[in-house]
Amino acid sequence: MNDPRRGTGDAEQGPAAAAADLHAFAVALRRMNGEINRLVHAFAGDHALHATDVQALAAILDADAPMTPKRLREHLGLTSGAVTACVDRLERAGHVRRVRESADRRVVHLYYAADARSAARTYFRPLAEATEAARSRFTEEELAVVLRFLAAMNEELGTGADRHR
């Protein structure tokens, strides 16, 4: 079908136009998201966690400053009770540590436990290996464009999520 919003992918458009087609991007992003979700759900199941717990672990790991329960709640879009239950599960399972700040004992920082980080690295090694294999097919300039695209997507999705709250 020739849907003008999707493009046709016909030879007359050329491979560059077909590659930049919005539908092709959507399919590729959904497929990648599905593959990552498969790994996340398997990790969660093997460690008696919820998929949301694994998202919380990733947020704690990727945070540019110590993560707090409040920031985690905002990041995940959960209630404070749900975040407390999530952090409780993660702490019981040995994945995170709660550390109270000495200056203000009310402030709690969440840290990824060293042993848990090692277990996650082992489990997600296939994802790291697949990423490295895919990266090896591109030049540094191309990878810079890919990273800019992914950063822009995350920014747009974050902005969109803010509009829906």
Short mmCIF file of N, CA and C in Angstrom, two decimals:
data_model
loop_
_atom_site.label_atom_id
_atom_site.label_comp_id
_atom_site.label_asym_id
_atom_site.label_seq_id
_atom_site.Cartn_x
_atom_site.Cartn_y
_atom_site.Cartn_z
N MET A 1 0.83 -1.19 0.00
CA MET A 1 0.00 0.00 0.00
C MET A 1 0.88 1.25 0.00
N ASN A 2 0.42 2.24 -0.71
CA ASN A 2 1.13 3.50 -0.74
C ASN A 2 0.46 4.49 0.19
N ASP A 3 0.88 4.52 1.42
CA ASP A 3 0.39 5.48 2.40
C ASP A 3 1.34 6.65 2.39
N PRO A 4 0.89 7.85 2.00
CA PRO A 4 1.82 8.99 1.89
C PRO A 4 2.46 9.35 3.22
N ARG A 5 1.85 9.00 4.34
CA ARG A 5 2.46 9.31 5.63
C ARG A 5 3.59 8.35 5.94
N ARG A 6 3.59 7.16 5.36
CA ARG A 6 4.60 6.16 5.64
C ARG A 6 5.67 6.09 4.57
N GLY A 7 5.42 6.59 3.43
CA GLY A 7 6.36 6.40 2.33
C GLY A 7 6.12 5.04 1.71
N THR A 8 6.66 4.81 0.54
CA THR A 8 6.39 3.56 -0.15
C THR A 8 7.55 2.60 -0.05
N GLY A 9 8.76 3.12 0.14
CA GLY A 9 9.92 2.25 0.14
C GLY A 9 10.25 1.78 -1.27
N ASP A 10 9.59 2.30 -2.29
CA ASP A 10 9.84 1.92 -3.67
C ASP A 10 11.25 2.32 -4.07
N ALA A 11 11.73 1.65 -5.10
CA ALA A 11 13.07 1.94 -5.61
C ALA A 11 13.17 3.38 -6.08
N GLU A 12 12.05 3.95 -6.58
CA GLU A 12 12.11 5.32 -7.07
C GLU A 12 12.43 6.31 -5.95
N GLN A 13 12.10 5.95 -4.72
CA GLN A 13 12.45 6.82 -3.59
C GLN A 13 13.92 6.70 -3.25
N GLY A 14 14.48 5.57 -3.53
CA GLY A 14 15.88 5.32 -3.21
C GLY A 14 16.04 4.77 -1.81
N PRO A 15 17.16 4.10 -1.58
CA PRO A 15 17.38 3.47 -0.28
C PRO A 15 17.49 4.47 0.87
N ALA A 16 18.04 5.65 0.62
CA ALA A 16 18.17 6.63 1.69
C ALA A 16 16.80 7.09 2.18
N ALA A 17 15.88 7.33 1.24
CA ALA A 17 14.53 7.76 1.63
C ALA A 17 13.81 6.65 2.38
N ALA A 18 13.97 5.41 1.90
CA ALA A 18 13.32 4.29 2.58
C ALA A 18 13.88 4.12 3.98
N ALA A 19 15.20 4.32 4.15
CA ALA A 19 15.82 4.15 5.46
C ALA A 19 15.36 5.22 6.44
N ALA A 20 15.06 6.41 5.94
CA ALA A 20 14.65 7.50 6.81
C ALA A 20 13.15 7.54 7.02
N ASP A 21 12.43 6.60 6.46
CA ASP A 21 10.98 6.52 6.57
C ASP A 21 10.56 6.40 8.02
N LEU A 22 9.58 7.19 8.44
CA LEU A 22 9.11 7.18 9.83
C LEU A 22 8.63 5.80 10.26
N HIS A 23 7.93 5.11 9.40
CA HIS A 23 7.44 3.77 9.73
C HIS A 23 8.62 2.82 9.99
N ALA A 24 9.65 2.91 9.16
CA ALA A 24 10.82 2.05 9.35
C ALA A 24 11.47 2.33 10.71
N PHE A 25 11.55 3.62 11.10
CA PHE A 25 12.09 3.96 12.41
C PHE A 25 11.23 3.36 13.52
N ALA A 26 9.92 3.50 13.38
CA ALA A 26 9.01 2.99 14.41
C ALA A 26 9.16 1.49 14.58
N VAL A 27 9.21 0.77 13.48
CA VAL A 27 9.36 -0.68 13.53
C VAL A 27 10.68 -1.06 14.19
N ALA A 28 11.76 -0.41 13.78
CA ALA A 28 13.08 -0.73 14.34
C ALA A 28 13.15 -0.41 15.83
N LEU A 29 12.59 0.72 16.23
CA LEU A 29 12.61 1.09 17.65
C LEU A 29 11.75 0.13 18.48
N ARG A 30 10.58 -0.25 17.96
CA ARG A 30 9.73 -1.21 18.69
C ARG A 30 10.42 -2.55 18.82
N ARG A 31 11.08 -2.99 17.75
CA ARG A 31 11.75 -4.28 17.79
C ARG A 31 12.90 -4.26 18.80
N MET A 32 13.69 -3.18 18.80
CA MET A 32 14.78 -3.07 19.76
C MET A 32 14.23 -3.01 21.18
N ASN A 33 13.17 -2.23 21.38
CA ASN A 33 12.55 -2.13 22.69
C ASN A 33 12.05 -3.51 23.14
N GLY A 34 11.45 -4.26 22.24
CA GLY A 34 10.98 -5.60 22.57
C GLY A 34 12.11 -6.53 22.98
N GLU A 35 13.23 -6.47 22.27
CA GLU A 35 14.38 -7.32 22.61
C GLU A 35 14.96 -6.94 23.97
N ILE A 36 15.07 -5.65 24.23
CA ILE A 36 15.58 -5.21 25.53
C ILE A 36 14.60 -5.61 26.63
N ASN A 37 13.30 -5.44 26.38
CA ASN A 37 12.30 -5.84 27.38
C ASN A 37 12.37 -7.33 27.67
N ARG A 38 12.65 -8.13 26.65
CA ARG A 38 12.78 -9.57 26.85
C ARG A 38 13.90 -9.85 27.84
N LEU A 39 15.05 -9.20 27.66
CA LEU A 39 16.16 -9.37 28.58
C LEU A 39 15.82 -8.87 29.99
N VAL A 40 15.16 -7.72 30.06
CA VAL A 40 14.79 -7.14 31.36
C VAL A 40 13.84 -8.08 32.10
N HIS A 41 12.83 -8.59 31.41
CA HIS A 41 11.87 -9.48 32.06
C HIS A 41 12.53 -10.79 32.50
N ALA A 42 13.45 -11.30 31.71
CA ALA A 42 14.16 -12.52 32.10
C ALA A 42 15.01 -12.26 33.34
N PHE A 43 15.72 -11.13 33.37
CA PHE A 43 16.54 -10.77 34.53
C PHE A 43 15.64 -10.63 35.76
N ALA A 44 14.53 -9.92 35.59
CA ALA A 44 13.60 -9.72 36.71
C ALA A 44 13.10 -11.07 37.22
N GLY A 45 12.69 -11.95 36.33
CA GLY A 45 12.18 -13.25 36.74
C GLY A 45 13.23 -14.09 37.45
N ASP A 46 14.44 -14.07 36.94
CA ASP A 46 15.52 -14.86 37.55
C ASP A 46 15.96 -14.32 38.90
N HIS A 47 15.65 -13.05 39.18
CA HIS A 47 16.06 -12.44 40.45
C HIS A 47 14.87 -12.10 41.35
N ALA A 48 13.70 -12.69 41.04
CA ALA A 48 12.47 -12.46 41.83
C ALA A 48 12.15 -10.98 41.97
N LEU A 49 12.28 -10.26 40.87
CA LEU A 49 11.99 -8.84 40.84
C LEU A 49 10.86 -8.57 39.85
N HIS A 50 10.34 -7.37 39.88
CA HIS A 50 9.38 -6.89 38.90
C HIS A 50 10.16 -6.17 37.80
N ALA A 51 9.58 -6.08 36.64
CA ALA A 51 10.24 -5.34 35.56
C ALA A 51 10.49 -3.89 35.98
N THR A 52 9.56 -3.32 36.75
CA THR A 52 9.74 -1.95 37.24
C THR A 52 10.96 -1.85 38.15
N ASP A 53 11.23 -2.90 38.90
CA ASP A 53 12.42 -2.91 39.76
C ASP A 53 13.69 -2.80 38.92
N VAL A 54 13.69 -3.47 37.78
CA VAL A 54 14.87 -3.42 36.90
C VAL A 54 14.99 -2.02 36.30
N GLN A 55 13.86 -1.39 35.99
CA GLN A 55 13.91 0.00 35.51
C GLN A 55 14.48 0.90 36.60
N ALA A 56 14.10 0.64 37.84
CA ALA A 56 14.62 1.43 38.96
C ALA A 56 16.13 1.23 39.08
N LEU A 57 16.58 -0.01 38.95
CA LEU A 57 18.02 -0.28 39.02
C LEU A 57 18.76 0.49 37.93
N ALA A 58 18.22 0.48 36.73
CA ALA A 58 18.86 1.21 35.63
C ALA A 58 18.90 2.70 35.94
N ALA A 59 17.82 3.24 36.49
CA ALA A 59 17.79 4.67 36.82
C ALA A 59 18.83 5.00 37.88
N ILE A 60 18.98 4.13 38.88
CA ILE A 60 19.96 4.36 39.93
C ILE A 60 21.37 4.28 39.34
N LEU A 61 21.60 3.30 38.50
CA LEU A 61 22.91 3.12 37.88
C LEU A 61 23.27 4.29 36.97
N ASP A 62 22.31 4.78 36.20
CA ASP A 62 22.57 5.82 35.20
C ASP A 62 22.52 7.24 35.75
N ALA A 63 22.08 7.41 36.99
CA ALA A 63 21.91 8.76 37.55
C ALA A 63 23.25 9.48 37.60
N ASP A 64 23.22 10.77 37.27
CA ASP A 64 24.45 11.56 37.30
C ASP A 64 24.75 12.11 38.69
N ALA A 65 23.82 11.92 39.61
CA ALA A 65 24.00 12.31 41.02
C ALA A 65 23.32 11.22 41.84
N PRO A 66 23.65 11.14 43.13
CA PRO A 66 23.00 10.10 43.93
C PRO A 66 21.47 10.16 43.79
N MET A 67 20.87 9.01 43.53
CA MET A 67 19.42 8.92 43.35
C MET A 67 18.74 8.95 44.72
N THR A 68 17.64 9.67 44.78
CA THR A 68 16.81 9.69 45.98
C THR A 68 15.49 9.01 45.65
N PRO A 69 14.76 8.54 46.66
CA PRO A 69 13.45 7.96 46.38
C PRO A 69 12.51 8.93 45.64
N LYS A 70 12.59 10.20 45.98
CA LYS A 70 11.73 11.18 45.30
C LYS A 70 12.06 11.28 43.81
N ARG A 71 13.35 11.39 43.51
CA ARG A 71 13.76 11.46 42.09
C ARG A 71 13.40 10.17 41.36
N LEU A 72 13.53 9.03 42.04
CA LEU A 72 13.18 7.75 41.43
C LEU A 72 11.68 7.70 41.15
N ARG A 73 10.88 8.20 42.08
CA ARG A 73 9.42 8.26 41.89
C ARG A 73 9.09 9.11 40.68
N GLU A 74 9.71 10.26 40.55
CA GLU A 74 9.47 11.14 39.41
C GLU A 74 9.91 10.48 38.11
N HIS A 75 11.05 9.82 38.13
CA HIS A 75 11.58 9.17 36.93
C HIS A 75 10.68 8.04 36.46
N LEU A 76 10.21 7.23 37.39
CA LEU A 76 9.39 6.07 37.04
C LEU A 76 7.91 6.39 36.91
N GLY A 77 7.49 7.55 37.43
CA GLY A 77 6.08 7.92 37.37
C GLY A 77 5.22 7.07 38.29
N LEU A 78 5.78 6.71 39.44
CA LEU A 78 5.06 5.87 40.40
C LEU A 78 4.65 6.68 41.62
N THR A 79 3.78 6.10 42.43
CA THR A 79 3.42 6.74 43.70
C THR A 79 4.56 6.53 44.69
N SER A 80 4.56 7.30 45.75
CA SER A 80 5.62 7.14 46.75
C SER A 80 5.55 5.76 47.40
N GLY A 81 4.34 5.24 47.61
CA GLY A 81 4.19 3.91 48.18
C GLY A 81 4.75 2.83 47.27
N ALA A 82 4.52 2.96 45.97
CA ALA A 82 5.04 1.98 45.01
C ALA A 82 6.56 2.03 44.96
N VAL A 83 7.14 3.23 45.05
CA VAL A 83 8.60 3.35 45.03
C VAL A 83 9.17 2.77 46.31
N THR A 84 8.52 3.00 47.44
CA THR A 84 8.99 2.41 48.70
C THR A 84 8.99 0.90 48.61
N ALA A 85 7.92 0.31 48.08
CA ALA A 85 7.86 -1.15 47.92
C ALA A 85 8.95 -1.64 46.98
N CYS A 86 9.17 -0.93 45.89
CA CYS A 86 10.21 -1.27 44.92
C CYS A 86 11.59 -1.24 45.58
N VAL A 87 11.91 -0.16 46.27
CA VAL A 87 13.21 -0.04 46.92
C VAL A 87 13.36 -1.09 48.01
N ASP A 88 12.29 -1.37 48.74
CA ASP A 88 12.34 -2.44 49.75
C ASP A 88 12.71 -3.77 49.12
N ARG A 89 12.07 -4.11 47.99
CA ARG A 89 12.39 -5.37 47.29
C ARG A 89 13.84 -5.39 46.83
N LEU A 90 14.28 -4.28 46.26
CA LEU A 90 15.66 -4.21 45.76
C LEU A 90 16.68 -4.31 46.89
N GLU A 91 16.36 -3.68 48.01
CA GLU A 91 17.27 -3.74 49.15
C GLU A 91 17.31 -5.16 49.75
N ARG A 92 16.14 -5.78 49.91
CA ARG A 92 16.08 -7.16 50.44
C ARG A 92 16.84 -8.12 49.54
N ALA A 93 16.78 -7.90 48.23
CA ALA A 93 17.44 -8.78 47.27
C ALA A 93 18.94 -8.48 47.15
N GLY A 94 19.41 -7.41 47.82
CA GLY A 94 20.82 -7.07 47.80
C GLY A 94 21.26 -6.27 46.59
N HIS A 95 20.31 -5.67 45.87
CA HIS A 95 20.65 -4.90 44.68
C HIS A 95 20.98 -3.45 44.97
N VAL A 96 20.37 -2.88 46.00
CA VAL A 96 20.63 -1.47 46.34
C VAL A 96 20.90 -1.32 47.83
N ARG A 97 21.53 -0.19 48.14
CA ARG A 97 21.75 0.20 49.53
C ARG A 97 21.10 1.56 49.72
N ARG A 98 20.46 1.74 50.88
CA ARG A 98 19.96 3.05 51.28
C ARG A 98 21.01 3.67 52.19
N VAL A 99 21.40 4.90 51.89
CA VAL A 99 22.39 5.59 52.71
C VAL A 99 21.80 6.93 53.12
N ARG A 100 21.75 7.15 54.44
CA ARG A 100 21.24 8.44 54.95
C ARG A 100 22.39 9.44 54.97
N GLU A 101 22.09 10.63 54.52
CA GLU A 101 23.09 11.69 54.53
C GLU A 101 23.37 12.09 55.98
N SER A 102 24.64 12.32 56.27
CA SER A 102 24.99 12.67 57.64
C SER A 102 24.51 14.06 58.01
N ALA A 103 24.49 14.99 57.07
CA ALA A 103 24.07 16.36 57.37
C ALA A 103 22.56 16.45 57.62
N ASP A 104 21.79 15.72 56.87
CA ASP A 104 20.33 15.73 57.02
C ASP A 104 19.85 14.29 56.96
N ARG A 105 19.56 13.72 58.11
CA ARG A 105 19.22 12.30 58.20
C ARG A 105 17.94 11.96 57.45
N ARG A 106 17.15 12.97 57.05
CA ARG A 106 15.93 12.68 56.28
C ARG A 106 16.23 12.34 54.84
N VAL A 107 17.38 12.79 54.34
CA VAL A 107 17.74 12.56 52.94
C VAL A 107 18.33 11.16 52.80
N VAL A 108 17.73 10.38 51.92
CA VAL A 108 18.19 9.02 51.64
C VAL A 108 18.69 8.96 50.21
N HIS A 109 19.90 8.43 50.04
CA HIS A 109 20.44 8.20 48.70
C HIS A 109 20.42 6.71 48.44
N LEU A 110 20.15 6.36 47.19
CA LEU A 110 20.09 4.96 46.77
C LEU A 110 21.32 4.67 45.92
N TYR A 111 22.01 3.59 46.26
CA TYR A 111 23.20 3.20 45.52
C TYR A 111 23.07 1.75 45.06
N TYR A 112 23.54 1.49 43.88
CA TYR A 112 23.57 0.15 43.32
C TYR A 112 24.65 -0.63 44.07
N ALA A 113 24.32 -1.78 44.64
CA ALA A 113 25.28 -2.59 45.39
C ALA A 113 26.31 -3.18 44.44
N ALA A 114 27.58 -3.21 44.87
CA ALA A 114 28.68 -3.68 44.01
C ALA A 114 28.44 -5.12 43.54
N ASP A 115 28.01 -6.00 44.45
CA ASP A 115 27.77 -7.40 44.06
C ASP A 115 26.66 -7.50 43.03
N ALA A 116 25.64 -6.69 43.18
CA ALA A 116 24.51 -6.71 42.24
C ALA A 116 24.95 -6.19 40.88
N ARG A 117 25.81 -5.22 40.87
CA ARG A 117 26.32 -4.66 39.61
C ARG A 117 27.05 -5.74 38.82
N SER A 118 27.83 -6.55 39.51
CA SER A 118 28.55 -7.64 38.87
C SER A 118 27.58 -8.66 38.28
N ALA A 119 26.54 -9.00 39.03
CA ALA A 119 25.53 -9.96 38.54
C ALA A 119 24.81 -9.41 37.32
N ALA A 120 24.48 -8.13 37.35
CA ALA A 120 23.79 -7.51 36.21
C ALA A 120 24.70 -7.48 34.98
N ARG A 121 25.98 -7.16 35.19
CA ARG A 121 26.92 -7.15 34.07
C ARG A 121 26.98 -8.51 33.40
N THR A 122 27.04 -9.55 34.22
CA THR A 122 27.09 -10.91 33.69
C THR A 122 25.82 -11.23 32.91
N TYR A 123 24.67 -10.89 33.48
CA TYR A 123 23.40 -11.22 32.86
C TYR A 123 23.20 -10.45 31.54
N PHE A 124 23.58 -9.19 31.55
CA PHE A 124 23.35 -8.34 30.38
C PHE A 124 24.54 -8.31 29.42
N ARG A 125 25.52 -9.19 29.63
CA ARG A 125 26.68 -9.25 28.74
C ARG A 125 26.26 -9.44 27.27
N PRO A 126 25.26 -10.30 26.97
CA PRO A 126 24.85 -10.43 25.56
C PRO A 126 24.40 -9.10 24.94
N LEU A 127 23.75 -8.26 25.73
CA LEU A 127 23.34 -6.94 25.22
C LEU A 127 24.58 -6.09 24.95
N ALA A 128 25.54 -6.12 25.85
CA ALA A 128 26.78 -5.36 25.64
C ALA A 128 27.52 -5.88 24.42
N GLU A 129 27.58 -7.18 24.26
CA GLU A 129 28.28 -7.77 23.10
C GLU A 129 27.56 -7.43 21.80
N ALA A 130 26.23 -7.49 21.81
CA ALA A 130 25.47 -7.12 20.61
C ALA A 130 25.68 -5.65 20.28
N THR A 131 25.72 -4.80 21.30
CA THR A 131 25.95 -3.37 21.09
C THR A 131 27.32 -3.15 20.48
N GLU A 132 28.32 -3.82 21.00
CA GLU A 132 29.68 -3.65 20.47
C GLU A 132 29.78 -4.18 19.04
N ALA A 133 29.13 -5.32 18.76
CA ALA A 133 29.15 -5.85 17.40
C ALA A 133 28.48 -4.88 16.43
N ALA A 134 27.35 -4.31 16.83
CA ALA A 134 26.65 -3.35 15.97
C ALA A 134 27.48 -2.07 15.81
N ARG A 135 28.07 -1.59 16.88
CA ARG A 135 28.90 -0.38 16.82
C ARG A 135 30.07 -0.55 15.86
N SER A 136 30.62 -1.75 15.79
CA SER A 136 31.79 -1.99 14.95
C SER A 136 31.49 -1.82 13.47
N ARG A 137 30.23 -1.79 13.11
CA ARG A 137 29.83 -1.65 11.70
C ARG A 137 29.73 -0.19 11.26
N PHE A 138 29.97 0.74 12.18
CA PHE A 138 29.77 2.16 11.89
C PHE A 138 31.04 2.94 12.17
N THR A 139 31.17 4.05 11.47
CA THR A 139 32.28 4.96 11.72
C THR A 139 31.99 5.77 12.98
N GLU A 140 33.03 6.41 13.49
CA GLU A 140 32.86 7.27 14.67
C GLU A 140 31.86 8.39 14.38
N GLU A 141 31.92 8.94 13.17
CA GLU A 141 31.00 10.02 12.79
C GLU A 141 29.55 9.51 12.78
N GLU A 142 29.35 8.32 12.23
CA GLU A 142 28.00 7.76 12.20
C GLU A 142 27.49 7.48 13.62
N LEU A 143 28.36 6.96 14.46
CA LEU A 143 27.96 6.69 15.84
C LEU A 143 27.60 7.98 16.58
N ALA A 144 28.32 9.06 16.28
CA ALA A 144 28.00 10.35 16.90
C ALA A 144 26.59 10.78 16.50
N VAL A 145 26.21 10.54 15.24
CA VAL A 145 24.86 10.89 14.79
C VAL A 145 23.83 10.00 15.48
N VAL A 146 24.13 8.71 15.60
CA VAL A 146 23.21 7.79 16.29
C VAL A 146 23.00 8.25 17.73
N LEU A 147 24.07 8.58 18.41
CA LEU A 147 23.95 9.04 19.80
C LEU A 147 23.14 10.33 19.90
N ARG A 148 23.37 11.25 18.95
CA ARG A 148 22.57 12.48 18.94
C ARG A 148 21.10 12.17 18.74
N PHE A 149 20.79 11.22 17.83
CA PHE A 149 19.41 10.82 17.58
C PHE A 149 18.79 10.22 18.85
N LEU A 150 19.51 9.30 19.49
CA LEU A 150 18.97 8.66 20.69
C LEU A 150 18.76 9.68 21.81
N ALA A 151 19.69 10.61 21.96
CA ALA A 151 19.54 11.66 22.97
C ALA A 151 18.32 12.52 22.66
N ALA A 152 18.13 12.86 21.39
CA ALA A 152 16.96 13.66 21.00
C ALA A 152 15.67 12.89 21.24
N MET A 153 15.67 11.59 20.93
CA MET A 153 14.48 10.76 21.18
C MET A 153 14.15 10.74 22.67
N ASN A 154 15.18 10.53 23.51
CA ASN A 154 14.94 10.51 24.95
C ASN A 154 14.41 11.84 25.45
N GLU A 155 14.96 12.92 24.91
CA GLU A 155 14.49 14.26 25.29
C GLU A 155 13.03 14.45 24.89
N GLU A 156 12.70 14.10 23.65
CA GLU A 156 11.33 14.24 23.17
C GLU A 156 10.36 13.36 23.97
N LEU A 157 10.76 12.13 24.22
CA LEU A 157 9.90 11.23 24.99
C LEU A 157 9.72 11.73 26.41
N GLY A 158 10.78 12.26 27.01
CA GLY A 158 10.69 12.82 28.35
C GLY A 158 9.77 14.01 28.39
N THR A 159 9.86 14.87 27.39
CA THR A 159 8.99 16.03 27.30
C THR A 159 7.54 15.58 27.11
N GLY A 160 7.33 14.57 26.28
CA GLY A 160 5.98 14.04 26.06
C GLY A 160 5.40 13.43 27.32
N ALA A 161 6.23 12.74 28.09
CA ALA A 161 5.77 12.13 29.34
C ALA A 161 5.35 13.21 30.31
N ASP A 162 6.10 14.33 30.34
CA ASP A 162 5.76 15.44 31.23
C ASP A 162 4.41 16.02 30.87
N ARG A 163 4.07 16.06 29.58
CA ARG A 163 2.78 16.60 29.15
C ARG A 163 1.63 15.71 29.58
N HIS A 164 1.88 14.42 29.78
CA HIS A 164 0.80 13.50 30.11
C HIS A 164 0.62 13.31 31.61
N ARG A 165 1.42 13.98 32.41
CA ARG A 165 1.30 13.83 33.87
C ARG A 165 0.35 14.84 34.43
#
